[in-house]
PDB file of C-alpha atoms in Angstrom:
ATOM      1  CA  ARG I   1     -23.487 148.601 -18.130  1.00 81.00           C
ATOM      2  CA  ASP I   2     -23.154 146.484 -21.653  1.00 87.00           C
ATOM      3  CA  ALA I   3     -24.066 143.129 -19.442  1.00 92.00           C
ATOM      4  CA  ILE I   4     -27.339 144.858 -17.669  1.00 88.00           C
ATOM      5  CA  LEU I   5     -28.660 145.888 -21.170  1.00 86.00           C
ATOM      6  CA  ALA I   6     -28.746 142.506 -22.247  1.00 90.00           C
ATOM      7  CA  GLN I   7     -30.163 141.403 -19.797  1.00 92.00           C
ATOM      8  CA  ILE I   8     -33.416 143.794 -20.819  1.00 91.00           C
ATOM      9  CA  ALA I   9     -36.632 142.406 -22.614  1.00 93.00           C
ATOM     10  CA  PRO I  10     -36.140 143.227 -26.312  1.00 94.00           C
ATOM     11  CA  GLY I  11     -39.300 145.652 -26.128  1.00 94.00           C
ATOM     12  CA  ASP I  12     -38.544 146.618 -22.240  1.00 93.00           C
ATOM     13  CA  LEU I  13     -34.953 147.702 -23.893  1.00 94.00           C
ATOM     14  CA  ALA I  14     -36.827 149.793 -26.806  1.00 95.00           C
ATOM     15  CA  GLN I  15     -39.153 150.961 -23.744  1.00 95.00           C
ATOM     16  CA  LEU I  16     -37.071 152.262 -22.111  1.00 94.00           C
ATOM     17  CA  ARG I  17     -35.093 154.324 -25.709  1.00 95.00           C
ATOM     18  CA  GLU I  18     -38.445 155.594 -26.299  1.00 96.00           C
ATOM     19  CA  ILE I  19     -38.800 157.614 -22.820  1.00 97.00           C
ATOM     20  CA  GLN I  20     -34.678 158.135 -22.927  1.00 96.00           C
ATOM     21  CA  ALA I  21     -35.528 159.863 -26.560  1.00 97.00           C
ATOM     22  CA  ARG I  22     -38.556 162.004 -25.189  1.00 95.00           C
ATOM     23  CA  LYS I  23     -36.742 163.073 -21.626  1.00 95.00           C
ATOM     24  CA  GLY I  24     -33.838 164.033 -22.563  1.00 94.00           C
ATOM     25  CA  GLY I  25     -32.483 161.276 -21.474  1.00 93.00           C
ATOM     26  CA  ARG I  26     -33.689 160.250 -18.817  1.00 95.00           C
ATOM     27  CA  ALA I  27     -36.055 157.700 -18.689  1.00 95.00           C
ATOM     28  CA  VAL I  28     -35.727 156.147 -14.900  1.00 95.00           C
ATOM     29  CA  THR I  29     -36.336 157.657 -11.609  1.00 96.00           C
ATOM     30  CA  THR I  30     -36.648 156.251  -7.930  1.00 95.00           C
ATOM     31  CA  LEU I  31     -39.526 157.144  -5.876  1.00 95.00           C
ATOM     32  CA  ARG I  32     -38.523 159.286  -2.784  1.00 94.00           C
ATOM     33  CA  ASP I  33     -40.171 158.574   0.578  1.00 90.00           C
ATOM     34  CA  GLY I  34     -44.168 158.524   0.744  1.00 88.00           C
ATOM     35  CA  GLY I  35     -44.149 157.830  -2.536  1.00 95.00           C
ATOM     36  CA  ILE I  36     -43.586 160.536  -5.035  1.00 97.00           C
ATOM     37  CA  CYS I  37     -42.238 160.163  -7.703  1.00 97.00           C
ATOM     38  CA  GLY I  38     -38.211 161.430  -7.572  1.00 96.00           C
ATOM     39  CA  LEU I  39     -38.344 164.056 -10.729  1.00 96.00           C
ATOM     40  CA  CYS I  40     -41.784 165.582 -10.635  1.00 97.00           C
ATOM     41  CA  GLY I  41     -43.075 165.216  -7.589  1.00 97.00           C
ATOM     42  CA  VAL I  42     -46.329 164.250  -8.033  1.00 97.00           C
ATOM     43  CA  SER I  43     -47.468 160.972  -5.677  1.00 97.00           C
ATOM     44  CA  VAL I  44     -47.660 157.923  -7.101  1.00 97.00           C
ATOM     45  CA  SER I  45     -50.686 154.822  -6.230  1.00 96.00           C
ATOM     46  CA  ALA I  46     -50.474 152.844  -4.016  1.00 95.00           C
ATOM     47  CA  THR I  47     -51.483 150.256  -6.990  1.00 95.00           C
ATOM     48  CA  LYS I  48     -48.599 151.375  -8.860  1.00 96.00           C
ATOM     49  CA  ILE I  49     -45.880 151.520  -5.666  1.00 95.00           C
ATOM     50  CA  ALA I  50     -46.914 147.760  -5.298  1.00 95.00           C
ATOM     51  CA  GLN I  51     -46.458 146.641  -9.212  1.00 95.00           C
ATOM     52  CA  ILE I  52     -42.929 148.630  -8.556  1.00 93.00           C
ATOM     53  CA  ARG I  53     -41.970 145.993  -5.200  1.00 92.00           C
ATOM     54  CA  GLN I  54     -43.483 142.877  -7.535  1.00 94.00           C
ATOM     55  CA  GLY I  55     -40.757 144.237 -10.069  1.00 88.00           C
ATOM     56  CA  ASP I  56     -42.808 141.950 -13.264  1.00 86.00           C
ATOM     57  CA  ASP I  57     -43.884 145.484 -15.213  1.00 90.00           C
ATOM     58  CA  ILE I  58     -42.717 148.641 -16.050  1.00 94.00           C
ATOM     59  CA  VAL I  59     -44.794 151.170 -14.374  1.00 96.00           C
ATOM     60  CA  VAL I  60     -44.758 154.715 -15.094  1.00 97.00           C
ATOM     61  CA  CYS I  61     -45.155 157.604 -13.766  1.00 97.00           C
ATOM     62  CA  GLY I  62     -48.547 158.810 -14.567  1.00 96.00           C
ATOM     63  CA  ASN I  63     -47.793 162.365 -14.324  1.00 97.00           C
ATOM     64  CA  CYS I  64     -43.996 162.540 -15.894  1.00 97.00           C
ATOM     65  CA  GLY I  65     -44.101 158.836 -17.856  1.00 96.00           C
ATOM     66  CA  ARG I  66     -40.734 158.050 -16.415  1.00 97.00           C
ATOM     67  CA  ILE I  67     -40.320 154.687 -15.263  1.00 97.00           C
ATOM     68  CA  LEU I  68     -40.154 153.860 -11.520  1.00 97.00           C
ATOM     69  CA  ALA I  69     -37.928 152.131  -9.994  1.00 93.00           C
ATOM     70  CA  SER I  70     -38.003 151.455  -6.105  1.00 88.00           C
TER      71      SER I  70
END
C-alpha cells in the first residue's frame, strides 16, 4: 500500500484523502456494466467514461463525488 501511495502525485493524494474524509473512508469505486457508478448507481456520461479509460486525470462521479475507476 505504501509503495502505491508513494506513486500518487501529491495533489491527487490530497484529493483522495479529502474524498475519504467526506465519504466515510470510501473514496474510489468502479464502473459497473453499462457505465454505472458502482456505489450510487447513477449513469456516467460517455465523456467521463472516455476520460477514465485514458487514465490521465481523476474523474469523479457527478452524483456521489467518488473517484471512478474502470
